PDB file of C-alpha atoms in Angstrom:
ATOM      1  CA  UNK A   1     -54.606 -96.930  32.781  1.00 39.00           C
ATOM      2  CA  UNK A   2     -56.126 -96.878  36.073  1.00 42.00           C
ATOM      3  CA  UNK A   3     -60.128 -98.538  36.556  1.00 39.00           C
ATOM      4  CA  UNK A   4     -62.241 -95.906  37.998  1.00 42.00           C
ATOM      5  CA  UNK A   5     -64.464 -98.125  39.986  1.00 44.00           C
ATOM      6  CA  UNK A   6     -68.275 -98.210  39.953  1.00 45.00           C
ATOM      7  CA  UNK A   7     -71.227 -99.662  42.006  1.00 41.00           C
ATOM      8  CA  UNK A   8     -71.519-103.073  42.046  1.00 39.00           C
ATOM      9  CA  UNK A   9     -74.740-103.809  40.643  1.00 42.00           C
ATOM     10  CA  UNK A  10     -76.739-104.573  37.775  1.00 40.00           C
ATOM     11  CA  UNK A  11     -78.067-102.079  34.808  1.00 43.00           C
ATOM     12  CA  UNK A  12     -81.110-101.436  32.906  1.00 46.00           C
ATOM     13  CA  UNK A  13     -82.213 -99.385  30.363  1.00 47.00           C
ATOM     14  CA  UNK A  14     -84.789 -97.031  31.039  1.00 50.00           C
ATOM     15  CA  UNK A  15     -85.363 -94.963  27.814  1.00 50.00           C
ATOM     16  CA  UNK A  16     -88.339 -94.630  26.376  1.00 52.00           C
ATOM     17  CA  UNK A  17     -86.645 -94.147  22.566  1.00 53.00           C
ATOM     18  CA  UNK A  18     -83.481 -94.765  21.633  1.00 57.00           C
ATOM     19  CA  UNK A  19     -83.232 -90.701  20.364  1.00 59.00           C
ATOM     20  CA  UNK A  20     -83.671 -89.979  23.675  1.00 58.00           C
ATOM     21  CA  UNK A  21     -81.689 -89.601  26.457  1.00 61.00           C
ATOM     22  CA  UNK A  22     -80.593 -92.794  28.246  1.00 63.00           C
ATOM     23  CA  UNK A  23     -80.575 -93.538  31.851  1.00 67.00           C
ATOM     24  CA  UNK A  24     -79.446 -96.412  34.001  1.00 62.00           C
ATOM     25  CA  UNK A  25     -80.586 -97.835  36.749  1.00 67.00           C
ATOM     26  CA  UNK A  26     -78.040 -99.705  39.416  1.00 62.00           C
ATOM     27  CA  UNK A  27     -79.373-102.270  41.467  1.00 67.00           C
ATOM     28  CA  UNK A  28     -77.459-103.061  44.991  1.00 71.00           C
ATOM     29  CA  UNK A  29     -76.226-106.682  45.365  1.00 70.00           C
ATOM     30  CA  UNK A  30     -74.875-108.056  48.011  1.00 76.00           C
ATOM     31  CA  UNK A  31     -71.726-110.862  47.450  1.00 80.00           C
ATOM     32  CA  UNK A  32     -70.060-112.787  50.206  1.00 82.00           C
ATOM     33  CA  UNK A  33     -67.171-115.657  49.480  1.00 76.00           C
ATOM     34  CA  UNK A  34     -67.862-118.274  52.075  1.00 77.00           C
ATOM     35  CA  UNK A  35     -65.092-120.742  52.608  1.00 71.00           C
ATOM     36  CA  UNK A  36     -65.204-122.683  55.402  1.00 79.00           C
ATOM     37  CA  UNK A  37     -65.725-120.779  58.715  1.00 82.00           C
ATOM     38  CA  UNK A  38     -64.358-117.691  57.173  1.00 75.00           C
ATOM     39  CA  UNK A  39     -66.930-115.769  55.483  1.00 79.00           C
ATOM     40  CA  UNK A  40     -65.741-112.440  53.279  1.00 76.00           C
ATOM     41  CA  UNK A  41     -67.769-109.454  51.630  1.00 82.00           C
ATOM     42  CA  UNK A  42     -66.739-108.790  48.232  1.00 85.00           C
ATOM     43  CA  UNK A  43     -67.038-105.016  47.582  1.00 85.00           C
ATOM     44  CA  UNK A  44     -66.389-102.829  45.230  1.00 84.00           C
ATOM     45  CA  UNK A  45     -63.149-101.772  46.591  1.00 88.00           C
ATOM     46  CA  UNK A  46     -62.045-105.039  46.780  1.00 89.00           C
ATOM     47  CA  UNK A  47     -62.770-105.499  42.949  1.00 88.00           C
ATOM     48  CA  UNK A  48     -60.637-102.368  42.553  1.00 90.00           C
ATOM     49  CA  UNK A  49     -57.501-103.655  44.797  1.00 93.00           C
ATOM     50  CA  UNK A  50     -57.442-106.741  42.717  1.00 92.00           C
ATOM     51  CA  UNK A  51     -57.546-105.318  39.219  1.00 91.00           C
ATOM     52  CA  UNK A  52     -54.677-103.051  40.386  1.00 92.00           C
ATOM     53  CA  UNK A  53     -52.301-105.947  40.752  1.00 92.00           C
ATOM     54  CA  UNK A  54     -51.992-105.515  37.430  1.00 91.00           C
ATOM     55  CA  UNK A  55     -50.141-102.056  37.042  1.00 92.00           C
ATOM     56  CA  UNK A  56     -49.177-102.257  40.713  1.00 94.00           C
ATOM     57  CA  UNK A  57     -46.625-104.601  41.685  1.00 95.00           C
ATOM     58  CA  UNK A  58     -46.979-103.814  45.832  1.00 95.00           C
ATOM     59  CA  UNK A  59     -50.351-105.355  45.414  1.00 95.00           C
ATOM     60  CA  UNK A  60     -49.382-107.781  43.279  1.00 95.00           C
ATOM     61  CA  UNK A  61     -46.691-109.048  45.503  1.00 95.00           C
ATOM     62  CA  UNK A  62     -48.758-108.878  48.383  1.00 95.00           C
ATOM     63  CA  UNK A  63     -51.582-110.927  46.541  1.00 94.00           C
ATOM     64  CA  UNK A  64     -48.854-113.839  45.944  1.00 94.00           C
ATOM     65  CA  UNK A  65     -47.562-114.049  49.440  1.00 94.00           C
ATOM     66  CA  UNK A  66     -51.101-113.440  51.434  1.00 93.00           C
ATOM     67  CA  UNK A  67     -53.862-114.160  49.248  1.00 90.00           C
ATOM     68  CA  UNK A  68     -57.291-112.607  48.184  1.00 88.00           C
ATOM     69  CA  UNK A  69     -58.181-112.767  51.985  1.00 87.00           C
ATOM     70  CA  UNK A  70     -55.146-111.275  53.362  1.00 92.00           C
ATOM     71  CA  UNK A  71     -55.603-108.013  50.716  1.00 94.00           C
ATOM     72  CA  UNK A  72     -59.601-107.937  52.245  1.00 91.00           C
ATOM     73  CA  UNK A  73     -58.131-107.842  55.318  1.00 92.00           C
ATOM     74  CA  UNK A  74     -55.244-104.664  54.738  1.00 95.00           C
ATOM     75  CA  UNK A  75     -58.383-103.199  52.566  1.00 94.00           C
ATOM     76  CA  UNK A  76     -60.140-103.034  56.466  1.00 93.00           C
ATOM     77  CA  UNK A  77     -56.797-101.603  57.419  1.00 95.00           C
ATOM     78  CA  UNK A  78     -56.411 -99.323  55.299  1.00 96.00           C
ATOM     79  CA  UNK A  79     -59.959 -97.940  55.327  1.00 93.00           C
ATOM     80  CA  UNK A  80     -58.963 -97.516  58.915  1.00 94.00           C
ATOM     81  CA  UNK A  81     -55.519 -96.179  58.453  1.00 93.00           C
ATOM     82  CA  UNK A  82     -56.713 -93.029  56.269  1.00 92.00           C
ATOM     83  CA  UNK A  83     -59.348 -92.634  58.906  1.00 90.00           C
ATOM     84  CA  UNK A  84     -56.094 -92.151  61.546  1.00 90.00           C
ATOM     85  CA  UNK A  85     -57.533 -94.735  64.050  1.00 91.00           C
ATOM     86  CA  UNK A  86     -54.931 -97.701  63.449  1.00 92.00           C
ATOM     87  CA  UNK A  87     -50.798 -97.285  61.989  1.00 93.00           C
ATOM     88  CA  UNK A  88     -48.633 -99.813  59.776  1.00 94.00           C
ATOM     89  CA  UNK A  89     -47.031-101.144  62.707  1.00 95.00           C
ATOM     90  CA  UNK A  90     -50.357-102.107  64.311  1.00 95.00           C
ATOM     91  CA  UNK A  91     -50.903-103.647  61.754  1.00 95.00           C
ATOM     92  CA  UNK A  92     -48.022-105.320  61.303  1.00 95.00           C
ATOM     93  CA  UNK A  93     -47.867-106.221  64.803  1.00 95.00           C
ATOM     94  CA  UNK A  94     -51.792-108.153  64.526  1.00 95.00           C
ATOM     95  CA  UNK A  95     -50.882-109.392  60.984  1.00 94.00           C
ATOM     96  CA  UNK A  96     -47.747-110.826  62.305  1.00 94.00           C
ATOM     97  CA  UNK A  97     -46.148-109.330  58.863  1.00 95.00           C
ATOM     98  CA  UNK A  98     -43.129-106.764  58.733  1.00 95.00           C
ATOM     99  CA  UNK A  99     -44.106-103.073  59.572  1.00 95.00           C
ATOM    100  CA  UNK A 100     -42.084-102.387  55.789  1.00 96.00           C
ATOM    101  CA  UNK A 101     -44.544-104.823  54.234  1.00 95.00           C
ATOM    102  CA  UNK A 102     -47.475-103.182  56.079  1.00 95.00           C
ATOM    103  CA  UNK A 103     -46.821 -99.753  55.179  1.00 95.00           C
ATOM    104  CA  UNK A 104     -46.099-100.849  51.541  1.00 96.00           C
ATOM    105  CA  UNK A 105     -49.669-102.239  50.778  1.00 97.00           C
ATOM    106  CA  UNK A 106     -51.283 -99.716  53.115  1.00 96.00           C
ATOM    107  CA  UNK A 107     -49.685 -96.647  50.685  1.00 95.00           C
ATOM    108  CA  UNK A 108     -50.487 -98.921  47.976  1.00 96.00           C
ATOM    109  CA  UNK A 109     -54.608 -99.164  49.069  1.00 96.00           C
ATOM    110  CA  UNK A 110     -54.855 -95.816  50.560  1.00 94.00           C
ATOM    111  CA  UNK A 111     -55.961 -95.018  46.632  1.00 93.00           C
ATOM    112  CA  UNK A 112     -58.903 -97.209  46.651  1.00 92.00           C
ATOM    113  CA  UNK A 113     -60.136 -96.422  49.988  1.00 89.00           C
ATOM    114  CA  UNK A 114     -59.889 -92.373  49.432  1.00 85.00           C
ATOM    115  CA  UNK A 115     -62.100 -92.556  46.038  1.00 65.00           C
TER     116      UNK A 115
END
Protein backbone atom coordinates (compact mmCIF):
# COMPACT_ATOMS: atom_id res chain seq x y z
CA UNK A 1 0.00 0.00 0.00
CA UNK A 2 1.46 3.11 -1.17
CA UNK A 3 2.98 5.94 1.78
CA UNK A 4 1.26 9.14 1.21
CA UNK A 5 4.06 11.36 2.23
CA UNK A 6 3.96 14.19 4.78
CA UNK A 7 6.09 17.22 5.94
CA UNK A 8 9.09 16.49 7.41
CA UNK A 9 8.93 17.89 10.72
CA UNK A 10 8.15 17.48 14.19
CA UNK A 11 4.49 17.44 16.03
CA UNK A 12 2.88 18.79 19.01
CA UNK A 13 -0.18 18.70 20.60
CA UNK A 14 -2.03 21.71 20.94
CA UNK A 15 -5.41 20.83 22.61
CA UNK A 16 -6.51 22.32 25.37
CA UNK A 17 -8.68 18.92 26.55
CA UNK A 18 -8.45 15.81 25.33
CA UNK A 19 -12.61 16.03 24.42
CA UNK A 20 -11.69 18.52 22.28
CA UNK A 21 -10.61 18.78 19.03
CA UNK A 22 -6.90 18.10 18.37
CA UNK A 23 -4.53 20.01 16.30
CA UNK A 24 -0.93 19.61 15.27
CA UNK A 25 1.58 21.69 14.78
CA UNK A 26 4.60 20.82 12.10
CA UNK A 27 7.77 22.31 12.63
CA UNK A 28 10.23 22.72 9.38
CA UNK A 29 13.64 20.98 9.73
CA UNK A 30 16.16 21.14 7.65
CA UNK A 31 18.49 17.63 7.03
CA UNK A 32 21.57 17.46 4.89
CA UNK A 33 23.87 14.03 4.58
CA UNK A 34 27.37 15.34 4.35
CA UNK A 35 29.91 12.87 3.14
CA UNK A 36 32.94 14.05 2.14
CA UNK A 37 32.83 16.94 -0.40
CA UNK A 38 29.44 15.88 -1.49
CA UNK A 39 26.84 17.37 0.56
CA UNK A 40 22.91 16.11 -0.07
CA UNK A 41 19.42 17.52 1.18
CA UNK A 42 17.26 14.92 2.46
CA UNK A 43 13.62 15.83 1.63
CA UNK A 44 10.61 14.57 1.89
CA UNK A 45 10.47 13.24 -1.52
CA UNK A 46 13.48 11.59 -1.11
CA UNK A 47 12.02 9.74 2.03
CA UNK A 48 9.18 8.78 -0.31
CA UNK A 49 11.51 7.38 -3.33
CA UNK A 50 13.23 5.23 -0.83
CA UNK A 51 10.31 3.64 0.97
CA UNK A 52 9.00 2.81 -2.54
CA UNK A 53 11.82 0.41 -3.22
CA UNK A 54 9.87 -1.67 -1.43
CA UNK A 55 6.72 -2.31 -3.72
CA UNK A 56 8.69 -0.92 -6.66
CA UNK A 57 11.32 -2.94 -8.06
CA UNK A 58 12.59 0.01 -10.83
CA UNK A 59 13.60 1.86 -7.76
CA UNK A 60 14.75 -0.82 -6.07
CA UNK A 61 17.04 -1.90 -8.79
CA UNK A 62 18.18 1.42 -9.38
CA UNK A 63 18.98 1.87 -5.54
CA UNK A 64 21.37 -1.37 -5.82
CA UNK A 65 23.27 -0.33 -8.86
CA UNK A 66 23.54 3.69 -8.07
CA UNK A 67 23.01 4.28 -4.56
CA UNK A 68 20.99 6.68 -2.22
CA UNK A 69 22.91 9.55 -4.05
CA UNK A 70 22.38 8.50 -7.51
CA UNK A 71 18.24 8.21 -6.74
CA UNK A 72 18.73 12.15 -5.15
CA UNK A 73 20.17 12.88 -8.15
CA UNK A 74 17.23 11.27 -10.89
CA UNK A 75 14.77 12.77 -7.98
CA UNK A 76 16.41 16.45 -9.43
CA UNK A 77 15.75 14.89 -12.79
CA UNK A 78 12.76 14.00 -12.54
CA UNK A 79 11.41 17.09 -10.77
CA UNK A 80 12.79 18.58 -13.92
CA UNK A 81 11.54 16.09 -16.39
CA UNK A 82 7.68 16.59 -15.40
CA UNK A 83 8.48 20.25 -15.54
CA UNK A 84 9.45 19.49 -19.57
CA UNK A 85 12.85 21.33 -19.26
CA UNK A 86 15.28 18.16 -19.44
CA UNK A 87 14.40 14.30 -21.35
CA UNK A 88 15.65 10.64 -20.36
CA UNK A 89 18.29 10.78 -22.80
CA UNK A 90 19.76 13.97 -21.30
CA UNK A 91 19.87 12.43 -18.68
CA UNK A 92 21.24 9.51 -19.63
CA UNK A 93 23.71 11.21 -21.66
CA UNK A 94 25.11 13.46 -18.17
CA UNK A 95 24.55 10.33 -15.98
CA UNK A 96 26.57 8.33 -18.34
CA UNK A 97 23.68 5.52 -17.73
CA UNK A 98 21.50 3.89 -20.61
CA UNK A 99 18.61 6.17 -21.94
CA UNK A 100 16.29 2.61 -21.06
CA UNK A 101 17.59 2.85 -17.50
CA UNK A 102 16.90 6.62 -17.42
CA UNK A 103 13.49 6.57 -18.58
CA UNK A 104 12.75 3.56 -16.26
CA UNK A 105 13.45 5.41 -12.89
CA UNK A 106 12.28 8.73 -14.33
CA UNK A 107 8.50 6.96 -14.98
CA UNK A 108 9.17 5.31 -11.81
CA UNK A 109 9.73 9.00 -9.73
CA UNK A 110 7.49 11.02 -11.83
CA UNK A 111 4.87 9.76 -8.86
CA UNK A 112 6.67 11.37 -6.10
CA UNK A 113 7.52 14.49 -7.76
CA UNK A 114 3.71 15.13 -9.12
CA UNK A 115 2.16 14.74 -5.40
Amino acid sequence: MPWSRTEIGYFRNDRQHPRDRREYTAHEIDLQLVDGDAERRITAELIEAIARQLWDDDIDTYIDCYGLDGLAVALEYARECVDGSVTPRSMAREQAISPLEAGVILDALRPVVKD
